[in-house]
Short mmCIF file of C-alpha atoms in Angstrom, two decimals:
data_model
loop_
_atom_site.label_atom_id
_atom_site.label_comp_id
_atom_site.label_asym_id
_atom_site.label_seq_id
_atom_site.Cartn_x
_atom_site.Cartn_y
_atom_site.Cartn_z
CA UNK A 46 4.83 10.42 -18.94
CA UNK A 47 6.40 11.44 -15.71
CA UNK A 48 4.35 14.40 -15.02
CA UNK A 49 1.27 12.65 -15.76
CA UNK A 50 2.48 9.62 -13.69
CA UNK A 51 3.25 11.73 -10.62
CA UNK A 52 0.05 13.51 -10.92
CA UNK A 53 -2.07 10.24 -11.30
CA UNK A 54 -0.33 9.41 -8.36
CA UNK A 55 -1.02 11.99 -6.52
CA UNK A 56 -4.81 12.24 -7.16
CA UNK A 57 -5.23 8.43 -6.16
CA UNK A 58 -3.34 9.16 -2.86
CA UNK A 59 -5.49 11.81 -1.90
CA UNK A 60 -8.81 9.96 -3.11
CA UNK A 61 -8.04 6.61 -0.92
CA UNK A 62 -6.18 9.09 1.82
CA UNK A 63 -10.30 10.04 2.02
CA UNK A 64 -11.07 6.50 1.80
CA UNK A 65 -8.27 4.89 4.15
CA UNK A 66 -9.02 7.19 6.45
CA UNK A 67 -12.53 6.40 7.48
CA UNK A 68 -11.11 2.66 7.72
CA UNK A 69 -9.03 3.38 10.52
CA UNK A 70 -11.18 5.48 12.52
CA UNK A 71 -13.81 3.04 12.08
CA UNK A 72 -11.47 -0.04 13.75
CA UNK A 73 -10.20 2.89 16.50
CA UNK A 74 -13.15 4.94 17.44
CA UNK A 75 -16.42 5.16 15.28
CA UNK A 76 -17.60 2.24 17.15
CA UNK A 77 -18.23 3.98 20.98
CA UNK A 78 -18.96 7.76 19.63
CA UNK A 79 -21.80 6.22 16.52
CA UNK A 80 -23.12 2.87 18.05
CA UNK A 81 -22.85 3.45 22.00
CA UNK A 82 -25.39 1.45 22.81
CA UNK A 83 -23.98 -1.65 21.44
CA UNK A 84 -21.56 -3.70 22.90
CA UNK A 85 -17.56 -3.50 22.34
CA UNK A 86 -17.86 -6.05 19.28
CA UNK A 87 -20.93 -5.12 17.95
CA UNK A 88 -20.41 -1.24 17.95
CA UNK A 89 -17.03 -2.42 15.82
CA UNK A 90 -19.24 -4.54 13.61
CA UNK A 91 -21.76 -1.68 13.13
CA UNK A 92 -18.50 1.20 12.04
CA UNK A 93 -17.59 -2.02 10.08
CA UNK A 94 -20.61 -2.18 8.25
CA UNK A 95 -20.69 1.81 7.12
CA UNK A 96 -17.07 0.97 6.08
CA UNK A 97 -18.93 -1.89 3.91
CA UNK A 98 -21.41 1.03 2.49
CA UNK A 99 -18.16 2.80 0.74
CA UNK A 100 -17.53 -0.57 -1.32
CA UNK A 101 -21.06 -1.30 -2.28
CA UNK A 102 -21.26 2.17 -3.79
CA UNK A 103 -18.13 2.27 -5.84
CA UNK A 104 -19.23 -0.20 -8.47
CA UNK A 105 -22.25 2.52 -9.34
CA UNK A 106 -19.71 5.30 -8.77
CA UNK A 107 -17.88 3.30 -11.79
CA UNK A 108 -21.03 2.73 -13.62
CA UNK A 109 -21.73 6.72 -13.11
CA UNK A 110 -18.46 8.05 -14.01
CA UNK A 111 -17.49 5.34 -16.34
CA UNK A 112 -20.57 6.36 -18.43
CA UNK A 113 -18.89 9.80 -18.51
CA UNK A 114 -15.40 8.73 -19.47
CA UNK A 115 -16.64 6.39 -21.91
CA UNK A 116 -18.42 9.71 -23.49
CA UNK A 117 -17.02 12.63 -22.34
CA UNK A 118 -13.38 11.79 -21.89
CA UNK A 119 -11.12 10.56 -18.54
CA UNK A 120 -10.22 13.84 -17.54
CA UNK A 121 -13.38 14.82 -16.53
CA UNK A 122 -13.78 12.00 -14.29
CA UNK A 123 -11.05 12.73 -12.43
CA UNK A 124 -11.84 16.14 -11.56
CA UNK A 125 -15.62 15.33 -10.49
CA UNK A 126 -14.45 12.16 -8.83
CA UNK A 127 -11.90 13.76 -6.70
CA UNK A 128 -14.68 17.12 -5.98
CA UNK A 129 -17.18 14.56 -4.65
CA UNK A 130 -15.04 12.06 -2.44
CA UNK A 131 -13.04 15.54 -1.16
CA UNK A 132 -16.28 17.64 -0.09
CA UNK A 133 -17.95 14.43 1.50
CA UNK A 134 -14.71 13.21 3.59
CA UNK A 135 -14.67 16.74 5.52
CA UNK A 136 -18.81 16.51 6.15
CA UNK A 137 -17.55 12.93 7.84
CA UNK A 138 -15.31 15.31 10.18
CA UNK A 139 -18.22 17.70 10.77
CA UNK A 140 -20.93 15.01 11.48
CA UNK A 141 -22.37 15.45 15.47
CA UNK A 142 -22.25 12.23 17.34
CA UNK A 143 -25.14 9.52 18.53
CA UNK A 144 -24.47 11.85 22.35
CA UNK A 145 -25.81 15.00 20.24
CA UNK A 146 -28.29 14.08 17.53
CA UNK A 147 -29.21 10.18 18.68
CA UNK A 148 -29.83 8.19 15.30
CA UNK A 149 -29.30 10.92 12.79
CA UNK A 150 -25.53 10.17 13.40
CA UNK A 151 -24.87 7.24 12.28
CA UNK A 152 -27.39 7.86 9.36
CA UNK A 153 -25.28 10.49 8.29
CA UNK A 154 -22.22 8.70 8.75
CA UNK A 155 -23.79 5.82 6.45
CA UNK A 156 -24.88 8.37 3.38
CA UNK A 157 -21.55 10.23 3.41
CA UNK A 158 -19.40 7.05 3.47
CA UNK A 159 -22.10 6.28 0.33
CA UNK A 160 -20.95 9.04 -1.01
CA UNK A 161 -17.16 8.80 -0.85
CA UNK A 162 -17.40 5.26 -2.00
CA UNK A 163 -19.15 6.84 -5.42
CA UNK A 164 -16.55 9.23 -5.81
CA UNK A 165 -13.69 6.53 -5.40
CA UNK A 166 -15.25 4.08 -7.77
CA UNK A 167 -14.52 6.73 -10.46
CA UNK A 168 -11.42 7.69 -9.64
CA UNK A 169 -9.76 4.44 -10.36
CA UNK A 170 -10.95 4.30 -13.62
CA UNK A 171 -9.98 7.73 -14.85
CA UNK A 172 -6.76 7.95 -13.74
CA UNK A 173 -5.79 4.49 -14.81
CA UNK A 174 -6.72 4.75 -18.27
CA UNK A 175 -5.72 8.06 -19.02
CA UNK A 176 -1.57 6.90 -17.42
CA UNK A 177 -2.08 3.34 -19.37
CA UNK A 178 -3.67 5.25 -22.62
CA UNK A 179 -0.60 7.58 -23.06
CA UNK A 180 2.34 4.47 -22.12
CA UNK A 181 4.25 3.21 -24.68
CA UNK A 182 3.40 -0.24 -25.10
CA UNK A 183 6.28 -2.04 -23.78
CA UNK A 184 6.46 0.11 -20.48
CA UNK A 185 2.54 0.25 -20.08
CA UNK A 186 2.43 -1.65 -16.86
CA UNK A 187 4.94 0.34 -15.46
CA UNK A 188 3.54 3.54 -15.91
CA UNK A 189 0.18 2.61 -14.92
CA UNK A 190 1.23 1.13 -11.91
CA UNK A 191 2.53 4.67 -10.36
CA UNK A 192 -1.66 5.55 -9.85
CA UNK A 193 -1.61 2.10 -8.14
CA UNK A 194 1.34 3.20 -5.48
CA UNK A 195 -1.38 6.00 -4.66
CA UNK A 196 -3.06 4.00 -2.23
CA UNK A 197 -0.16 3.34 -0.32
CA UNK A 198 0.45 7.24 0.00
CA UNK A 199 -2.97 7.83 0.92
CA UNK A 200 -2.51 5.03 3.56
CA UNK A 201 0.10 6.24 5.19
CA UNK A 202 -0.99 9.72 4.97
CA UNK A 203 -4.08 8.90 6.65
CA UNK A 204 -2.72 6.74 9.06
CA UNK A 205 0.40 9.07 9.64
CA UNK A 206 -1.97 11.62 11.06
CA UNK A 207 -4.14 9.23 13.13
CA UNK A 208 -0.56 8.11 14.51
CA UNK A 209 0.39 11.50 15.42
CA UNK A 210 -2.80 12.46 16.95
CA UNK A 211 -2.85 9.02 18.92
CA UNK A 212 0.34 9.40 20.29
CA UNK A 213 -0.07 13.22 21.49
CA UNK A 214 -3.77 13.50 22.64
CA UNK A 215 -4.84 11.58 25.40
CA UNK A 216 -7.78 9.00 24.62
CA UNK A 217 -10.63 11.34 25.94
CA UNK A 218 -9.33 14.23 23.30
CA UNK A 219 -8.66 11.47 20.87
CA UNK A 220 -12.25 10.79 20.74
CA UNK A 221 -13.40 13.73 21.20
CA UNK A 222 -12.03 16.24 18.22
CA UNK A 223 -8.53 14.63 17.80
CA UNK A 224 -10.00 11.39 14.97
CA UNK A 225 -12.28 14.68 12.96
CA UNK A 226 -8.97 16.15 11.97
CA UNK A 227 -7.64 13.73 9.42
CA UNK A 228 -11.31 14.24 7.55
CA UNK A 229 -10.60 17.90 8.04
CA UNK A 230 -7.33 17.68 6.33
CA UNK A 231 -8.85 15.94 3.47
CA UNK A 232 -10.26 19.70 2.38
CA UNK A 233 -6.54 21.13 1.92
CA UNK A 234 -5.07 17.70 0.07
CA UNK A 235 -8.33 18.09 -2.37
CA UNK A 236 -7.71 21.55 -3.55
CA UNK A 237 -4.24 20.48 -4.07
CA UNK A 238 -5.25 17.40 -6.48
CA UNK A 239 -7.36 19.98 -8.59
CA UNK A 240 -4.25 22.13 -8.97
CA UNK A 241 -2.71 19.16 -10.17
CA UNK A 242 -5.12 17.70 -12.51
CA UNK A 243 -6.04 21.18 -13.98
CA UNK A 244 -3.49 20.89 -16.56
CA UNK A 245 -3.45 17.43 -17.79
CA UNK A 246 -4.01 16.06 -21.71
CA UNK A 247 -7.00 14.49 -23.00
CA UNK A 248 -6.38 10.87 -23.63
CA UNK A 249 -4.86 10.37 -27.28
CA UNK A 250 -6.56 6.39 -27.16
CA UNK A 251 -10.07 8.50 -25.98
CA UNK A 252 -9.77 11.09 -28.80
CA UNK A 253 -9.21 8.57 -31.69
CA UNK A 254 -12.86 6.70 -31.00
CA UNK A 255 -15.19 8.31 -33.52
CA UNK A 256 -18.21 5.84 -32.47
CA UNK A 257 -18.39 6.13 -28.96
CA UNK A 258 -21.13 3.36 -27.22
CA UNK A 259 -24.00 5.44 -26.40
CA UNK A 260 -24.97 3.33 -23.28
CA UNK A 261 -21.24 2.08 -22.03
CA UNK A 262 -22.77 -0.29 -19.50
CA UNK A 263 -25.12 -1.75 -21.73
CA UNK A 264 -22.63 -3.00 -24.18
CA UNK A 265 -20.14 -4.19 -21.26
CA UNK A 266 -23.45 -6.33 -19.82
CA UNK A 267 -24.30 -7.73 -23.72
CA UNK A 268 -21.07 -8.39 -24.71
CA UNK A 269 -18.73 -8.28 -21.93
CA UNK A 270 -20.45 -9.85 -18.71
CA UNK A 271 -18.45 -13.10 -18.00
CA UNK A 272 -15.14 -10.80 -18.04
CA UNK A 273 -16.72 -8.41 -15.76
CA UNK A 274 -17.55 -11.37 -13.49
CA UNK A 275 -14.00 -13.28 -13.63
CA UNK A 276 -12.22 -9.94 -12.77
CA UNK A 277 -14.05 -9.25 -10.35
CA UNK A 278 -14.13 -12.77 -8.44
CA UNK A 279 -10.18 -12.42 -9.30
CA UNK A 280 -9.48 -9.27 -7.55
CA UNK A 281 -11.81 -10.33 -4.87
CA UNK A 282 -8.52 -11.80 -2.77
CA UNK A 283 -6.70 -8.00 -2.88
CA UNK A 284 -8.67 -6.22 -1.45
CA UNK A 285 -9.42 -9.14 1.43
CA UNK A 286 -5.91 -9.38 2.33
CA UNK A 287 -5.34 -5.60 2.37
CA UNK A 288 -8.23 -4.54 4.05
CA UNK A 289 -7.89 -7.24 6.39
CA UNK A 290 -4.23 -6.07 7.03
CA UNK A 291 -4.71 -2.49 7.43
CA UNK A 292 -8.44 -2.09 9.02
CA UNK A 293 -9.35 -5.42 10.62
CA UNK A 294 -6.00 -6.40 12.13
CA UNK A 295 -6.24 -3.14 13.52
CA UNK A 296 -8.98 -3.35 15.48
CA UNK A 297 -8.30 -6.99 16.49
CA UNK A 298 -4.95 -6.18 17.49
CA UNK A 299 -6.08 -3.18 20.30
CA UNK A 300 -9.10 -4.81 21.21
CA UNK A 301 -8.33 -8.42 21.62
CA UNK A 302 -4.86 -8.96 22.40
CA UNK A 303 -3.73 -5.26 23.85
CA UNK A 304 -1.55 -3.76 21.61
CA UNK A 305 -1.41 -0.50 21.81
CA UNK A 306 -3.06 1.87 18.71
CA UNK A 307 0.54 3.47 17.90
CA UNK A 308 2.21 0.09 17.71
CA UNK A 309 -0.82 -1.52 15.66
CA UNK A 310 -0.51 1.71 13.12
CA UNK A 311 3.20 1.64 13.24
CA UNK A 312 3.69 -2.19 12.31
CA UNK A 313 0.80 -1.64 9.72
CA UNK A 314 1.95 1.61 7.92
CA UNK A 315 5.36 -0.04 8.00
CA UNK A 316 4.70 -3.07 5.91
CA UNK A 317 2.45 -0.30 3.07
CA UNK A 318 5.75 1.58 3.07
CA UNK A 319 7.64 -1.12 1.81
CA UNK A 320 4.56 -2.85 -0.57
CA UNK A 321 4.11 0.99 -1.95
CA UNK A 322 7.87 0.98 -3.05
CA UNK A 323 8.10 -2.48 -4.85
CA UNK A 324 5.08 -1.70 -6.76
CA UNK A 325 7.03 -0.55 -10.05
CA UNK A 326 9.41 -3.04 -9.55
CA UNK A 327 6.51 -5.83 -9.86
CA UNK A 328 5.02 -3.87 -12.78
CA UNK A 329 8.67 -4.22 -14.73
CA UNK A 330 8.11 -7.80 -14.18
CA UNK A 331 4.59 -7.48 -16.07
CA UNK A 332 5.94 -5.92 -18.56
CA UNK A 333 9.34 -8.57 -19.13
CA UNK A 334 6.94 -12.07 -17.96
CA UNK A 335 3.04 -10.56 -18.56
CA UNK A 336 0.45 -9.46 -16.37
CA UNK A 337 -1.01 -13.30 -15.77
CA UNK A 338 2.09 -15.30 -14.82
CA UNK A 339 2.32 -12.46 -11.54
CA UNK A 340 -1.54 -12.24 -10.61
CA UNK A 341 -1.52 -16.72 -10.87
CA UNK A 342 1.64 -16.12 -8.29
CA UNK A 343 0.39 -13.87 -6.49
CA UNK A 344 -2.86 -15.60 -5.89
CA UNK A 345 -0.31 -18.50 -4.41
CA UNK A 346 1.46 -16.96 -2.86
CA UNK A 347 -1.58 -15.18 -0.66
CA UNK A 348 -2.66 -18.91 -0.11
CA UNK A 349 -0.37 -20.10 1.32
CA UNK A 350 0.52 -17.09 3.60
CA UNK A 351 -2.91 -16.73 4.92
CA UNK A 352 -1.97 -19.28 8.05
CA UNK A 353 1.56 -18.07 8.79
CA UNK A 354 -0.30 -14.02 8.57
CA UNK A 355 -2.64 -14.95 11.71
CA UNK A 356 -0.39 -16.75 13.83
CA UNK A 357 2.44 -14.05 13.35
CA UNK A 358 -0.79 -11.54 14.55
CA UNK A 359 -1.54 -13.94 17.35
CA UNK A 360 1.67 -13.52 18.93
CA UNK A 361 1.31 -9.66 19.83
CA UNK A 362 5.09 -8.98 18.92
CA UNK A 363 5.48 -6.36 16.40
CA UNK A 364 7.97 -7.72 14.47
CA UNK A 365 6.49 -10.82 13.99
CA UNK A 366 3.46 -8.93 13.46
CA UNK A 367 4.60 -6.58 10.68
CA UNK A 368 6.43 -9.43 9.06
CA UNK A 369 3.56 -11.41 8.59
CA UNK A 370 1.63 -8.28 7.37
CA UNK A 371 4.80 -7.83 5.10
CA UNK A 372 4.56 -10.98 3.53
CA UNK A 373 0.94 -10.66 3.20
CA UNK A 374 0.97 -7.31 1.23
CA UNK A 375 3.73 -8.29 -0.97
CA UNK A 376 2.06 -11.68 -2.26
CA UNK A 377 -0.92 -8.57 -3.08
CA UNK A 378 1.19 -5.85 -4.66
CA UNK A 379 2.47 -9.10 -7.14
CA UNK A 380 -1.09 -9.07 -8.42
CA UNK A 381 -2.00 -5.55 -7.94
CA UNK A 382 1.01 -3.71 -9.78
CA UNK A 383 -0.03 -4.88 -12.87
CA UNK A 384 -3.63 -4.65 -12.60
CA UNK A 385 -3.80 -1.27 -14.25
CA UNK A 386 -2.48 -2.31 -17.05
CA UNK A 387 -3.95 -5.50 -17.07
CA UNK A 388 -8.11 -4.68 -17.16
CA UNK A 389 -7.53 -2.01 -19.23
CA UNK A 390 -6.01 -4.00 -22.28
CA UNK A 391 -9.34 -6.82 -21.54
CA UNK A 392 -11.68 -4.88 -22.87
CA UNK A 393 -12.27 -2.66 -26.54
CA UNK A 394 -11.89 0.79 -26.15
CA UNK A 395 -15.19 1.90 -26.76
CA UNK A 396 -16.41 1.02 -23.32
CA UNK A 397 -12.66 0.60 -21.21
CA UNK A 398 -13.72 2.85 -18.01
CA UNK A 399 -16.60 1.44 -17.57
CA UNK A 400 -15.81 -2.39 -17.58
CA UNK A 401 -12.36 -1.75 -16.31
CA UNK A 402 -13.82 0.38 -13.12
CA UNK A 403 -16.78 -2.08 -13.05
CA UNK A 404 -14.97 -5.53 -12.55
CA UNK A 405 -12.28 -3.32 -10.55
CA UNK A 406 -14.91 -2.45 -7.60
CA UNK A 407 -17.07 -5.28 -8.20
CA UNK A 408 -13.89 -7.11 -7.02
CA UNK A 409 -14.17 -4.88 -4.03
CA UNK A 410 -17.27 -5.53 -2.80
CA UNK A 411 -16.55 -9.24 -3.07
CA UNK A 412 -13.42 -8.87 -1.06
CA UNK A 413 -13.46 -5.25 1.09
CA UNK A 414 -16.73 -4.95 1.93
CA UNK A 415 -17.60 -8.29 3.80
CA UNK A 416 -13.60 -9.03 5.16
CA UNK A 417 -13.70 -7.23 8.11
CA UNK A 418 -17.03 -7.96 8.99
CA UNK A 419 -16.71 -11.39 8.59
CA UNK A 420 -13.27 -11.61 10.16
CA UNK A 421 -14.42 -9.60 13.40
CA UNK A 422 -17.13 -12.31 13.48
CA UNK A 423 -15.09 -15.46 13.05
CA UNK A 424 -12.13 -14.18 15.15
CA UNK A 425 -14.52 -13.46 18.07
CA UNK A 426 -15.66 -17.27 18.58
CA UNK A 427 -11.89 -18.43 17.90
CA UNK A 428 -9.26 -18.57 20.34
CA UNK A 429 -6.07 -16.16 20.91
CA UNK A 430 -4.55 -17.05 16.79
CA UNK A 431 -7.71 -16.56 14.77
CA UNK A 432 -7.65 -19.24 12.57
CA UNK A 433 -11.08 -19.16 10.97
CA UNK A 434 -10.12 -16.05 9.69
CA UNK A 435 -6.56 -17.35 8.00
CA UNK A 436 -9.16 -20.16 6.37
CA UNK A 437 -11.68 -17.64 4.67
CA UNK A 438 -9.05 -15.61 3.44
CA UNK A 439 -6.90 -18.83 2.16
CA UNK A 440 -10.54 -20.06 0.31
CA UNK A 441 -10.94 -16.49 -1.21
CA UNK A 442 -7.52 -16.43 -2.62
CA UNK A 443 -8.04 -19.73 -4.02
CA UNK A 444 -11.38 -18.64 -5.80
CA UNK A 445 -9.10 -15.57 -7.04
CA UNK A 446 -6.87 -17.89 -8.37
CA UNK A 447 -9.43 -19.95 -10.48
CA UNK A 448 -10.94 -16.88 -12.12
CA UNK A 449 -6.97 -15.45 -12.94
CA UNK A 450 -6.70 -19.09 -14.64
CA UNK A 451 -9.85 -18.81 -16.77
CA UNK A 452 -8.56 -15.10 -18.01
CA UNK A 453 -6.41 -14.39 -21.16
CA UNK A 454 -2.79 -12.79 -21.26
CA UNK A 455 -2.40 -9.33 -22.64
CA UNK A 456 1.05 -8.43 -22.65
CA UNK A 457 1.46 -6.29 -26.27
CA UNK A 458 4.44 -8.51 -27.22
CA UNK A 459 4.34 -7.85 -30.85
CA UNK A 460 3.98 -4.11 -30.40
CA UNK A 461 6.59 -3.95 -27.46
CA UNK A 462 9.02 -6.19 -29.99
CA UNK A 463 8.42 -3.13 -33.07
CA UNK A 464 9.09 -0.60 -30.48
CA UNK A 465 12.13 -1.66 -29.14
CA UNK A 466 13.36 -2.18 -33.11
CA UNK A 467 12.47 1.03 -34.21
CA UNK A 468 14.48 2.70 -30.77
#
C-alpha cells in the first residue's frame, strides 16, 4: 500500500504541477504577452477565461478515460492521462506570443489548456480508485487520501519555480522566457511519473467484475444522474475556495493592492504546505467519524470563513494574509481528504471511474472554472476589502452544504469492525 500510495501521489503532483502551473502564470503574466490589446483587467479576465477552458474539459476527459477504466482497467488511465496532460503542458511553454503570430496565440493557448484539462479529468479517477480499490476497508480513506496531497506537491512545485524565477529575473526576462520554463520542466517530471507508474498492479476490485457496463456513462446517466448532480454541486465550494486562494488572490493581490509577486506566492504556497500535510490526518478522522460528518463541517466551516478570508487579503500584510488563506484551505482539506474515498464507495463498481471522475470535475466546473472570473469581476467594482467576492463564495459553500446533506454515509463500519476482529 505504501508504494502504490507514494506513487499515486506522485503522478497527481506532477499532473496538477501541469495544471497549477498555467494558473499562476495566467494571474502573473498571460494577460499582457496573449491579450495586449486589452486593458489591465480585461487581459486578466481573458488568461482567466483559458484557465476556465482546462475545467470545462475535464468532465469529458473523465467521460473519455472513465469509459476506459470502466473497460480496460485504471492503470491504463493513468499512463495515457499523465502522456497527454505532460506533452501538452511543454507545447504551452513553446507557444509564440500575440507580438509574433497575432491571434493564433491565444488560440493555441485556448486548445492546449483544452487539452491538459482532458488529461487531468482522467487522472483523478485512475489513480483514486486503483489506491481506494487495494485499501483495507477500515484505512480506505487514509490511503486514498495520499493521491489527494498530490495537488499540494504539484502546487508548490509549480509555484516554487515561478518563485524562484520571479525573484532572480528581472520583470522584462520574467516575461520574456523566464514564466515558459516551469511548462518546460513539466517534460522531465512526466517521464519520471511513467517510470513510476510502469510497475504498478491491476486493480484486484477491477479484475473481479466479470460483466463490465458496455457504455459506462450511459448507465451512470440512467441510473445514477441525481448522485452525479449532488456531488458535483457539493464539491462545487473546493475548488472555489482553492482556486480562489491560490490563482485569484494572486492576481488581486499584485495588481490591486501592490504586493509584490514573491510575497503573494510565498504567503500562498505557505498556507498549501501546511493544508498538504494535514490531509491524512483529516482522512484518519473519515475513517474513525465517516466521510459525511467532515465534508457537512467543512462546508461550515468555509461559510463562515469566507468574510474573515477577504478582509485578512484586504489588509496587504502577509501574515494576516496567509492566515486567512490558512484558515480557508483547512476548512477545504476537511472535505477534500476524504473525498477519495468517499465518491468512490457512492457508486457500484461496474461504472466507479466514470461517475466518480464525472461528479468529481463536474464539481469543478461549477466551482474552478467561473471563481476567478467572477471574483476579478466583483472585486473590481468593490472597494479596497472585496466583499462581493467573500459573499459568492459564502453562497457557494452554502449550496455545497445542502447537496453534502441530501448524500448518504459510506463509512464500511461493518467490514472495518470484522477486520479489526480478525487482526
Amino acid at each position: 500500500m505504501l508504494r502504490l500510495a507514494a506513487a499515486s501521489l506522485a503522478g497527481t503532483a506532477i499532473e496538477f504541477y501541469d495544471f497549477f502551473v498555467y494558473g499562476t502564470a495566467a494571474a502573473l503574466v498571460l494577460g499582457p504577452l496573449f491579450f495586449p490589446t486589452f486593458s489591465p483587467v480585461a487581459g486578466t479576465l481573458a488568461a482567466f477565461g483559458t484557465f476556465g477552458v482546462g475545467f470545462v474539459a475535464r468532465p469529458l476527459g473523465s467521460v473519455l478515460f472513465g469509459h476506459i477504466g470502466d473497460r480496460r482497467g485504471r492503470r491504463p488511465v493513468l499512463v495515457a492521462s499523465l502522456l497527454l496532460t505532460g506533452a501538452s503542458t511543454v507545447a504551452v511553454g513553446c507557444v509564440p506570443t500575440y507580438g509574433s503570430i497575432g491571434v493564433a496565440a491565444p488560440l493555441l493557448l485556448l486548445v492546449l489548456r483544452f487539452l491538459q484539462g482532458l488529461g487531468l479529468g482522467g487522472e483523478w479517477g485512475g489513480a483514486v480508485l486503483l489506491t481506494s480499490e487495494h485499501a483495507p476497508a477500515h484505512r480506505r480513506a487514509l490511503w486514498s487520501s495520499f493521491p489527494q496531497v498530490g495537488p499540494a506537491v504539484g502546487f508548490v512545485l509549480a509555484n516554487g519555480v515561478m518563485l524562484v524565477l520571479s525573484a532572480t529575473l528581472s520583470d522584462t526576462e520574467f516575461a520574456r522566457w523566464g514564466w515558459r520554463v516551469p511548462f518546460w520542466a513539466a517534460g522531465a517530471l512526466a517521464v519520471a511519473g511513467l517510470w513510476l507508474r510502469s510497475s504498478l498492479a491491476e486493480s484486484p476490485r477491477f479484475l473481479e467484475i466479470e460483466d463490465h457496463a458496455r457504455v459506462p456513462l450511459a448507465k451512470v446517466v440512467r441510473h445514477h444522474w441525481r448522485l452525479v448532480l449532488l456531488t458535483a454541486g457539493a464539491l462545487a465550494v473546493g475548488y472555489a475556495v482553492f482556486y480562489t486562494v491560490t490563482t485569484w488572490s494572486l492576481a488581486y493581490a499584485t495588481e490591486r493592492l501592490g504586493v509584490s509577486r514573491t510575497v503573494m506566492l510565498t504567503c500562498i504556497m505557505a498556507a498549501v504546505v501546511v493544508k498538504g500535510a494535514l490531509t491524512p490526518l483529516m482522512a484518519l478522522l473519515g475513517d474513525r467519524y465517516g466521510r459525511r460528518p467532515l465534508c457537512l463541517a467543512g462546508c461550515t466551516a468555509t461559510a463562515l470563513w469566507m468574510f474573515p478570508m477577504v478582509a485578512l487579503l484586504g489588509t496587504a500584510e502577509p501574515l494576516l494574509m496567509f492566515l486567512g488563506f490558512l484558515g480557508a484551505l483547512i476548512a477545504f482539506i476537511t472535505m477534500f481528504s476524504v473525498i477519495a474515498a468517499y465518491l468512490p464507495e457512492l457508486y457500484e463498481p461496474r461504472v466507479r471511474c466514470t461517475g466518480a471522475a464525472v461528479g468529481y470535475n463536474l464539481g469543478g466546473v461549477l466551482g474552478g472554472a467561473l471563481t476567478p472570473i467572477v471574483a476579478t469581476a466583483l472585486a473590481e467594482h468593490g472597494g479596497r476589502v472585496p466583499w462581493g467576492v467573500g459573499a459568492y463564495l459564502t453562497g457557494i459553500a452554502l449550496l455545497s452544504l445542502g447537496c453534502f446533506a441530501l448524500l448518504p454515509e459510506t463509512r464500511p463500519a461493518p467490514v472495518m469492525a470484522v477486520e479489526h476482529a480478525t487482526g
